[in-house]
């Protein structure tokens, strides 16, 4: 539950923007979330981390703060991103539809509900439609009422995974009338925390990467539950990019060293489980070996939900809005 020293009810936004090659642009977006311009009041939001990938031309900014005020910071950051990123000029290997591609709101404190996060997502969309009239958005998760369609389902419906075959004129956004060529389409929603765990395989054969991604994907027989995976060519190798979703059903016990390892956390008193990054790495390593290749590294984009909550509490307690800068000088 929330730290009694702080009394904050914390949530987090893992803001995905379609820019990674101009770090000054990415950091300007991060600073906007802090509202630290002259004459503006600083918020209690902290930017815990900035993860940028040159080949993907995509950055993920971890914005955490009280659920009651986080939306204002997210709107400020998104508005800046819309101003600075032109989708007509974008080039990168990661699928995307918008200059602000994804705005997921996740609860961090146990007492913050998914319904509240969905309401914040709606408020963000309403504010952005007013501040940036030509932007357009689709809802997912607890912002997509009453259907609560998942992000994966919405992306499939929009052909997000095959952008080259997409005709934006065929898209009817949930917010906005048409899709602007400059801003593109933004996904806004709420769900239990989703981690991003990327495992690098030492091969240039994308077909091997795609076979591994398919085998680890939770929707396929033998896959890891809650895992969405794609394979991309990356810096002369292949990266298996995994979205790690949580689930409620308690995993079978006992579990041996060779079996999967789960970690749990709570939302409103309900226990949720997700695969530990080490289990994902172990499974991909085993699959890669079956094709005669090795894994050469694993990167967690951001944090586990527990680590994210602890860092957010520390950053707010110590008054570090630009916490990502502090993290460069210390070992976490």
mmCIF file of C-alpha atoms in Angstrom:
data_model
loop_
_atom_site.group_PDB
_atom_site.id
_atom_site.type_symbol
_atom_site.label_atom_id
_atom_site.label_comp_id
_atom_site.label_asym_id
_atom_site.label_seq_id
_atom_site.Cartn_x
_atom_site.Cartn_y
_atom_site.Cartn_z
ATOM 1 C CA UNK A 1 0.000 0.000 0.000
ATOM 2 C CA UNK A 2 1.052 3.644 -0.254
ATOM 3 C CA UNK A 3 3.907 4.788 1.960
ATOM 4 C CA UNK A 4 2.557 6.314 5.183
ATOM 5 C CA UNK A 5 5.382 8.828 5.151
ATOM 6 C CA UNK A 6 4.142 10.257 1.904
ATOM 7 C CA UNK A 7 0.419 9.640 1.998
ATOM 8 C CA UNK A 8 0.402 9.704 -1.817
ATOM 9 C CA UNK A 9 -1.730 7.496 -3.991
ATOM 10 C CA UNK A 10 0.693 6.848 -6.831
ATOM 11 C CA UNK A 11 0.224 6.006 -10.486
ATOM 12 C CA UNK A 12 2.603 5.930 -13.423
ATOM 13 C CA UNK A 13 2.513 6.648 -17.152
ATOM 14 C CA UNK A 14 4.980 4.890 -19.452
ATOM 15 C CA UNK A 15 4.786 7.530 -22.170
ATOM 16 C CA UNK A 16 5.870 6.227 -25.592
ATOM 17 C CA UNK A 17 6.939 8.902 -28.081
ATOM 18 C CA UNK A 18 8.205 8.432 -31.633
ATOM 19 C CA UNK A 19 11.606 10.089 -31.210
ATOM 20 C CA UNK A 20 14.930 8.765 -29.903
ATOM 21 C CA UNK A 21 17.562 10.268 -32.197
ATOM 22 C CA UNK A 22 17.251 13.831 -30.910
ATOM 23 C CA UNK A 23 17.882 13.596 -27.188
ATOM 24 C CA UNK A 24 17.305 17.323 -26.727
ATOM 25 C CA UNK A 25 13.756 16.846 -28.029
ATOM 26 C CA UNK A 26 13.133 13.867 -25.717
ATOM 27 C CA UNK A 27 14.456 15.733 -22.668
ATOM 28 C CA UNK A 28 12.359 18.795 -23.535
ATOM 29 C CA UNK A 29 9.292 16.539 -23.440
ATOM 30 C CA UNK A 30 10.414 15.167 -20.062
ATOM 31 C CA UNK A 31 10.935 18.661 -18.648
ATOM 32 C CA UNK A 32 7.443 19.680 -19.762
ATOM 33 C CA UNK A 33 6.022 16.971 -17.490
ATOM 34 C CA UNK A 34 7.660 18.713 -14.536
ATOM 35 C CA UNK A 35 6.147 22.122 -15.343
ATOM 36 C CA UNK A 36 9.419 23.718 -14.293
ATOM 37 C CA UNK A 37 9.336 26.570 -16.784
ATOM 38 C CA UNK A 38 9.645 30.113 -15.368
ATOM 39 C CA UNK A 39 6.405 31.227 -13.779
ATOM 40 C CA UNK A 40 4.894 27.748 -13.661
ATOM 41 C CA UNK A 41 4.267 25.732 -10.514
ATOM 42 C CA UNK A 42 6.305 22.546 -10.168
ATOM 43 C CA UNK A 43 4.289 19.357 -9.797
ATOM 44 C CA UNK A 44 4.982 16.329 -7.640
ATOM 45 C CA UNK A 45 5.469 14.287 -10.790
ATOM 46 C CA UNK A 46 8.889 12.734 -11.253
ATOM 47 C CA UNK A 47 10.434 11.464 -14.483
ATOM 48 C CA UNK A 48 12.059 8.289 -13.208
ATOM 49 C CA UNK A 49 13.606 7.077 -16.434
ATOM 50 C CA UNK A 50 14.088 7.811 -20.134
ATOM 51 C CA UNK A 51 14.736 4.793 -22.337
ATOM 52 C CA UNK A 52 15.609 5.662 -25.943
ATOM 53 C CA UNK A 53 16.387 3.290 -28.787
ATOM 54 C CA UNK A 54 18.011 4.728 -31.913
ATOM 55 C CA UNK A 55 17.004 1.949 -34.326
ATOM 56 C CA UNK A 56 13.418 1.953 -33.057
ATOM 57 C CA UNK A 57 13.410 5.778 -32.984
ATOM 58 C CA UNK A 58 11.212 5.429 -29.941
ATOM 59 C CA UNK A 59 11.557 6.617 -26.351
ATOM 60 C CA UNK A 60 9.723 5.536 -23.215
ATOM 61 C CA UNK A 61 9.469 8.122 -20.427
ATOM 62 C CA UNK A 62 8.469 6.853 -16.974
ATOM 63 C CA UNK A 63 6.312 9.575 -15.366
ATOM 64 C CA UNK A 64 5.153 8.843 -11.814
ATOM 65 C CA UNK A 65 3.172 10.888 -9.318
ATOM 66 C CA UNK A 66 -0.057 11.188 -7.323
ATOM 67 C CA UNK A 67 -3.038 9.897 -9.287
ATOM 68 C CA UNK A 68 -4.876 13.176 -8.611
ATOM 69 C CA UNK A 69 -2.288 15.290 -10.478
ATOM 70 C CA UNK A 70 -0.420 12.918 -12.795
ATOM 71 C CA UNK A 71 -2.766 13.665 -15.697
ATOM 72 C CA UNK A 72 -1.752 17.337 -15.802
ATOM 73 C CA UNK A 73 1.904 16.374 -16.215
ATOM 74 C CA UNK A 74 1.089 13.823 -18.904
ATOM 75 C CA UNK A 75 -0.919 16.404 -20.865
ATOM 76 C CA UNK A 76 1.978 18.877 -20.699
ATOM 77 C CA UNK A 77 4.451 16.260 -21.932
ATOM 78 C CA UNK A 78 2.148 15.067 -24.733
ATOM 79 C CA UNK A 79 1.468 18.620 -25.888
ATOM 80 C CA UNK A 80 5.209 19.240 -26.132
ATOM 81 C CA UNK A 81 5.705 15.981 -28.037
ATOM 82 C CA UNK A 82 2.983 16.875 -30.534
ATOM 83 C CA UNK A 83 4.704 20.212 -31.091
ATOM 84 C CA UNK A 84 8.160 18.723 -31.616
ATOM 85 C CA UNK A 85 7.617 15.399 -33.420
ATOM 86 C CA UNK A 86 6.335 15.246 -36.994
ATOM 87 C CA UNK A 87 5.119 11.772 -37.991
ATOM 88 C CA UNK A 88 5.510 12.649 -41.670
ATOM 89 C CA UNK A 89 9.271 12.825 -41.050
ATOM 90 C CA UNK A 90 9.498 9.788 -38.762
ATOM 91 C CA UNK A 91 11.723 6.844 -39.613
ATOM 92 C CA UNK A 92 12.171 3.805 -37.355
ATOM 93 C CA UNK A 93 11.775 0.024 -37.344
ATOM 94 C CA UNK A 94 9.336 -0.164 -34.413
ATOM 95 C CA UNK A 95 5.631 -0.057 -35.342
ATOM 96 C CA UNK A 96 3.949 3.209 -34.381
ATOM 97 C CA UNK A 97 1.020 5.350 -35.443
ATOM 98 C CA UNK A 98 1.492 8.608 -33.552
ATOM 99 C CA UNK A 99 4.103 11.171 -32.554
ATOM 100 C CA UNK A 100 2.720 10.375 -29.104
ATOM 101 C CA UNK A 101 2.181 6.689 -29.732
ATOM 102 C CA UNK A 102 1.058 5.336 -26.384
ATOM 103 C CA UNK A 103 -0.201 6.826 -23.096
ATOM 104 C CA UNK A 104 -0.847 3.979 -20.616
ATOM 105 C CA UNK A 105 -1.809 4.812 -17.019
ATOM 106 C CA UNK A 106 -0.976 2.153 -14.418
ATOM 107 C CA UNK A 107 -1.712 2.072 -10.667
ATOM 108 C CA UNK A 108 1.348 1.892 -8.399
ATOM 109 C CA UNK A 109 -0.204 2.171 -4.942
ATOM 110 C CA UNK A 110 -2.485 -0.675 -3.946
ATOM 111 C CA UNK A 111 -5.277 1.790 -3.098
ATOM 112 C CA UNK A 112 -5.366 3.266 -6.617
ATOM 113 C CA UNK A 113 -8.013 1.540 -8.742
ATOM 114 C CA UNK A 114 -7.979 0.702 -12.419
ATOM 115 C CA UNK A 115 -11.237 2.620 -12.783
ATOM 116 C CA UNK A 116 -9.524 5.756 -11.464
ATOM 117 C CA UNK A 117 -6.699 5.269 -13.937
ATOM 118 C CA UNK A 118 -9.248 4.903 -16.735
ATOM 119 C CA UNK A 119 -10.873 8.177 -15.665
ATOM 120 C CA UNK A 120 -7.486 9.916 -15.697
ATOM 121 C CA UNK A 121 -6.861 8.549 -19.203
ATOM 122 C CA UNK A 122 -10.208 9.999 -20.346
ATOM 123 C CA UNK A 123 -9.381 13.371 -18.774
ATOM 124 C CA UNK A 124 -6.003 13.384 -20.558
ATOM 125 C CA UNK A 125 -7.682 12.697 -23.902
ATOM 126 C CA UNK A 126 -10.248 15.449 -23.319
ATOM 127 C CA UNK A 127 -7.564 17.982 -22.406
ATOM 128 C CA UNK A 128 -5.382 17.074 -25.380
ATOM 129 C CA UNK A 129 -8.285 17.332 -27.818
ATOM 130 C CA UNK A 130 -8.806 20.876 -26.541
ATOM 131 C CA UNK A 131 -5.129 21.913 -26.443
ATOM 132 C CA UNK A 132 -4.106 20.186 -29.705
ATOM 133 C CA UNK A 133 -7.288 20.259 -31.828
ATOM 134 C CA UNK A 134 -5.929 18.127 -34.702
ATOM 135 C CA UNK A 135 -4.776 15.207 -32.559
ATOM 136 C CA UNK A 136 -6.739 11.952 -32.502
ATOM 137 C CA UNK A 137 -6.845 9.042 -30.075
ATOM 138 C CA UNK A 138 -8.159 5.551 -29.442
ATOM 139 C CA UNK A 139 -8.977 4.081 -26.037
ATOM 140 C CA UNK A 140 -7.929 0.741 -24.572
ATOM 141 C CA UNK A 141 -8.264 -1.119 -21.292
ATOM 142 C CA UNK A 142 -10.199 0.612 -18.515
ATOM 143 C CA UNK A 143 -10.506 3.768 -20.621
ATOM 144 C CA UNK A 144 -12.394 1.791 -23.285
ATOM 145 C CA UNK A 145 -15.784 1.614 -21.640
ATOM 146 C CA UNK A 146 -17.833 -0.539 -21.556
ATOM 147 C CA UNK A 147 -15.795 -2.981 -23.667
ATOM 148 C CA UNK A 148 -12.407 -2.709 -21.921
ATOM 149 C CA UNK A 149 -10.678 -4.034 -25.027
ATOM 150 C CA UNK A 150 -6.991 -4.718 -24.484
ATOM 151 C CA UNK A 151 -4.229 -2.727 -26.144
ATOM 152 C CA UNK A 152 -3.313 -5.775 -28.229
ATOM 153 C CA UNK A 153 -6.900 -6.122 -29.469
ATOM 154 C CA UNK A 154 -7.173 -2.433 -30.322
ATOM 155 C CA UNK A 155 -3.852 -2.464 -32.137
ATOM 156 C CA UNK A 156 -4.903 -5.473 -34.190
ATOM 157 C CA UNK A 157 -8.161 -3.734 -35.089
ATOM 158 C CA UNK A 158 -6.179 -0.685 -36.247
ATOM 159 C CA UNK A 159 -3.547 -2.723 -38.128
ATOM 160 C CA UNK A 160 -0.870 -1.158 -35.898
ATOM 161 C CA UNK A 161 1.391 -4.173 -36.332
ATOM 162 C CA UNK A 162 1.428 -3.707 -40.125
ATOM 163 C CA UNK A 163 1.623 0.053 -40.510
ATOM 164 C CA UNK A 164 2.749 -0.210 -44.143
ATOM 165 C CA UNK A 165 -0.668 -1.647 -45.026
ATOM 166 C CA UNK A 166 -2.571 0.987 -43.070
ATOM 167 C CA UNK A 167 -4.749 3.643 -44.662
ATOM 168 C CA UNK A 168 -5.281 6.310 -42.009
ATOM 169 C CA UNK A 169 -8.323 7.550 -43.883
ATOM 170 C CA UNK A 170 -10.045 4.289 -42.936
ATOM 171 C CA UNK A 171 -9.544 4.876 -39.198
ATOM 172 C CA UNK A 172 -12.344 6.295 -37.079
ATOM 173 C CA UNK A 173 -10.721 7.559 -33.865
ATOM 174 C CA UNK A 174 -12.475 7.472 -30.503
ATOM 175 C CA UNK A 175 -11.395 11.095 -30.011
ATOM 176 C CA UNK A 176 -11.034 13.426 -32.983
ATOM 177 C CA UNK A 177 -12.631 13.278 -36.414
ATOM 178 C CA UNK A 178 -9.673 12.331 -38.636
ATOM 179 C CA UNK A 179 -6.069 11.247 -38.239
ATOM 180 C CA UNK A 180 -3.634 14.109 -38.807
ATOM 181 C CA UNK A 181 -0.588 13.170 -40.934
ATOM 182 C CA UNK A 182 1.616 15.205 -38.577
ATOM 183 C CA UNK A 183 0.338 13.906 -35.225
ATOM 184 C CA UNK A 184 -0.873 10.460 -36.239
ATOM 185 C CA UNK A 185 -2.972 8.382 -33.825
ATOM 186 C CA UNK A 186 -2.377 8.053 -30.079
ATOM 187 C CA UNK A 187 -3.438 5.157 -27.850
ATOM 188 C CA UNK A 188 -4.647 6.221 -24.389
ATOM 189 C CA UNK A 189 -5.767 3.789 -21.734
ATOM 190 C CA UNK A 190 -5.337 2.121 -18.363
ATOM 191 C CA UNK A 191 -4.507 -1.383 -17.200
ATOM 192 C CA UNK A 192 -2.450 -3.242 -14.622
ATOM 193 C CA UNK A 193 1.253 -2.449 -14.971
ATOM 194 C CA UNK A 194 2.916 -3.702 -18.169
ATOM 195 C CA UNK A 195 6.675 -4.204 -18.197
ATOM 196 C CA UNK A 196 8.858 -4.219 -21.299
ATOM 197 C CA UNK A 197 11.647 -6.797 -21.344
ATOM 198 C CA UNK A 198 13.873 -7.065 -24.434
ATOM 199 C CA UNK A 199 16.239 -9.997 -24.997
ATOM 200 C CA UNK A 200 18.938 -9.799 -27.677
ATOM 201 C CA UNK A 201 19.750 -12.878 -29.766
ATOM 202 C CA UNK A 202 23.146 -13.116 -31.457
ATOM 203 C CA UNK A 203 21.992 -13.595 -35.019
ATOM 204 C CA UNK A 204 21.074 -11.464 -38.001
ATOM 205 C CA UNK A 205 18.472 -13.989 -39.134
ATOM 206 C CA UNK A 206 15.165 -12.246 -38.454
ATOM 207 C CA UNK A 207 13.292 -15.452 -39.265
ATOM 208 C CA UNK A 208 14.880 -17.140 -36.223
ATOM 209 C CA UNK A 209 13.884 -14.153 -34.099
ATOM 210 C CA UNK A 210 10.315 -14.339 -35.334
ATOM 211 C CA UNK A 211 10.118 -18.058 -34.558
ATOM 212 C CA UNK A 212 11.387 -17.409 -31.014
ATOM 213 C CA UNK A 213 8.957 -14.523 -30.528
ATOM 214 C CA UNK A 214 6.082 -16.698 -31.696
ATOM 215 C CA UNK A 215 7.099 -19.522 -29.350
ATOM 216 C CA UNK A 216 7.306 -17.279 -26.285
ATOM 217 C CA UNK A 217 4.064 -15.410 -27.043
ATOM 218 C CA UNK A 218 1.366 -16.172 -24.482
ATOM 219 C CA UNK A 219 -1.389 -16.608 -27.064
ATOM 220 C CA UNK A 220 0.410 -19.581 -28.625
ATOM 221 C CA UNK A 221 0.661 -23.162 -27.264
ATOM 222 C CA UNK A 222 3.641 -23.493 -24.951
ATOM 223 C CA UNK A 223 4.099 -19.735 -24.684
ATOM 224 C CA UNK A 224 4.482 -17.686 -21.507
ATOM 225 C CA UNK A 225 1.223 -16.360 -20.151
ATOM 226 C CA UNK A 226 0.790 -12.608 -20.455
ATOM 227 C CA UNK A 227 3.719 -12.203 -22.865
ATOM 228 C CA UNK A 228 3.349 -10.298 -26.128
ATOM 229 C CA UNK A 229 6.491 -10.568 -28.260
ATOM 230 C CA UNK A 230 7.865 -9.223 -31.528
ATOM 231 C CA UNK A 231 11.280 -9.606 -33.185
ATOM 232 C CA UNK A 232 13.213 -6.706 -34.713
ATOM 233 C CA UNK A 233 16.600 -6.327 -36.399
ATOM 234 C CA UNK A 234 18.648 -4.362 -33.898
ATOM 235 C CA UNK A 235 22.259 -3.139 -34.020
ATOM 236 C CA UNK A 236 23.453 -6.097 -36.094
ATOM 237 C CA UNK A 237 21.532 -8.647 -34.017
ATOM 238 C CA UNK A 238 17.872 -9.509 -33.436
ATOM 239 C CA UNK A 239 15.935 -8.279 -30.402
ATOM 240 C CA UNK A 240 12.952 -10.111 -28.966
ATOM 241 C CA UNK A 241 10.812 -7.285 -27.544
ATOM 242 C CA UNK A 242 8.374 -8.530 -24.902
ATOM 243 C CA UNK A 243 5.454 -6.771 -23.261
ATOM 244 C CA UNK A 244 4.918 -8.456 -19.899
ATOM 245 C CA UNK A 245 1.294 -8.304 -18.745
ATOM 246 C CA UNK A 246 0.021 -9.445 -15.357
ATOM 247 C CA UNK A 247 -2.758 -11.934 -14.615
ATOM 248 C CA UNK A 248 -4.850 -12.854 -11.568
ATOM 249 C CA UNK A 249 -4.925 -16.651 -11.507
ATOM 250 C CA UNK A 250 -2.426 -18.050 -9.032
ATOM 251 C CA UNK A 251 0.317 -20.036 -10.812
ATOM 252 C CA UNK A 252 0.587 -23.786 -10.162
ATOM 253 C CA UNK A 253 2.869 -24.866 -7.316
ATOM 254 C CA UNK A 254 5.436 -26.094 -6.577
ATOM 255 C CA UNK A 255 7.810 -24.575 -9.127
ATOM 256 C CA UNK A 256 11.282 -26.013 -9.724
ATOM 257 C CA UNK A 257 14.417 -24.115 -10.685
ATOM 258 C CA UNK A 258 13.810 -25.060 -14.304
ATOM 259 C CA UNK A 259 10.209 -23.850 -14.243
ATOM 260 C CA UNK A 260 9.001 -20.315 -14.603
ATOM 261 C CA UNK A 261 9.363 -17.774 -11.821
ATOM 262 C CA UNK A 262 6.531 -15.379 -11.014
ATOM 263 C CA UNK A 263 6.445 -12.140 -9.061
ATOM 264 C CA UNK A 264 3.261 -10.795 -7.486
ATOM 265 C CA UNK A 265 1.907 -7.381 -6.554
ATOM 266 C CA UNK A 266 -1.456 -6.001 -5.417
ATOM 267 C CA UNK A 267 -4.124 -3.710 -6.857
ATOM 268 C CA UNK A 268 -6.966 -2.893 -4.436
ATOM 269 C CA UNK A 269 -6.262 -5.996 -2.392
ATOM 270 C CA UNK A 270 -6.187 -8.353 -5.387
ATOM 271 C CA UNK A 271 -2.982 -10.226 -6.081
ATOM 272 C CA UNK A 272 -1.630 -10.044 -9.635
ATOM 273 C CA UNK A 273 1.188 -12.159 -11.069
ATOM 274 C CA UNK A 274 3.658 -11.629 -13.898
ATOM 275 C CA UNK A 275 6.668 -13.455 -15.260
ATOM 276 C CA UNK A 276 9.982 -12.368 -13.765
ATOM 277 C CA UNK A 277 12.421 -11.020 -16.381
ATOM 278 C CA UNK A 278 14.865 -13.814 -15.521
ATOM 279 C CA UNK A 279 12.241 -16.388 -16.541
ATOM 280 C CA UNK A 280 11.658 -14.655 -19.865
ATOM 281 C CA UNK A 281 15.401 -14.515 -20.492
ATOM 282 C CA UNK A 282 15.775 -18.200 -19.557
ATOM 283 C CA UNK A 283 13.004 -19.293 -21.921
ATOM 284 C CA UNK A 284 14.328 -17.233 -24.845
ATOM 285 C CA UNK A 285 17.859 -18.531 -24.185
ATOM 286 C CA UNK A 286 16.548 -22.102 -24.344
ATOM 287 C CA UNK A 287 14.648 -21.429 -27.573
ATOM 288 C CA UNK A 288 17.634 -19.644 -29.138
ATOM 289 C CA UNK A 289 19.900 -22.603 -28.308
ATOM 290 C CA UNK A 290 17.542 -24.888 -30.229
ATOM 291 C CA UNK A 291 18.381 -22.813 -33.320
ATOM 292 C CA UNK A 292 22.108 -22.839 -32.570
ATOM 293 C CA UNK A 293 22.383 -19.215 -31.415
ATOM 294 C CA UNK A 294 23.010 -17.480 -28.079
ATOM 295 C CA UNK A 295 21.408 -14.638 -26.176
ATOM 296 C CA UNK A 296 23.756 -11.710 -25.558
ATOM 297 C CA UNK A 297 21.854 -9.357 -23.286
ATOM 298 C CA UNK A 298 18.578 -8.423 -21.635
ATOM 299 C CA UNK A 299 17.214 -4.915 -21.089
ATOM 300 C CA UNK A 300 14.293 -3.954 -18.878
ATOM 301 C CA UNK A 301 12.641 -0.822 -20.274
ATOM 302 C CA UNK A 302 11.959 0.986 -17.021
ATOM 303 C CA UNK A 303 11.250 -1.071 -13.904
ATOM 304 C CA UNK A 304 9.198 -3.783 -12.289
ATOM 305 C CA UNK A 305 6.067 -2.312 -10.621
ATOM 306 C CA UNK A 306 7.561 -2.750 -7.146
ATOM 307 C CA UNK A 307 10.822 -1.020 -8.081
ATOM 308 C CA UNK A 308 8.919 1.742 -9.879
ATOM 309 C CA UNK A 309 6.819 2.439 -6.774
ATOM 310 C CA UNK A 310 9.862 2.517 -4.475
ATOM 311 C CA UNK A 311 11.758 4.885 -6.758
ATOM 312 C CA UNK A 312 8.716 7.149 -7.164
ATOM 313 C CA UNK A 313 8.355 7.424 -3.391
ATOM 314 C CA UNK A 314 12.062 8.177 -3.039
ATOM 315 C CA UNK A 315 12.066 10.773 -5.828
ATOM 316 C CA UNK A 316 9.014 12.641 -4.514
ATOM 317 C CA UNK A 317 10.246 12.483 -0.932
ATOM 318 C CA UNK A 318 13.619 13.951 -1.961
ATOM 319 C CA UNK A 319 12.136 16.439 -4.436
ATOM 320 C CA UNK A 320 13.807 15.037 -7.559
ATOM 321 C CA UNK A 321 11.574 15.784 -10.534
ATOM 322 C CA UNK A 322 14.303 14.981 -13.059
ATOM 323 C CA UNK A 323 15.125 11.710 -11.319
ATOM 324 C CA UNK A 324 16.416 10.171 -14.549
ATOM 325 C CA UNK A 325 19.416 12.487 -14.298
ATOM 326 C CA UNK A 326 20.159 11.411 -10.734
ATOM 327 C CA UNK A 327 20.011 7.744 -11.762
ATOM 328 C CA UNK A 328 22.923 8.352 -14.152
ATOM 329 C CA UNK A 329 25.173 9.192 -11.215
ATOM 330 C CA UNK A 330 24.201 6.405 -8.818
ATOM 331 C CA UNK A 331 23.916 2.634 -8.950
ATOM 332 C CA UNK A 332 20.330 1.477 -8.475
#
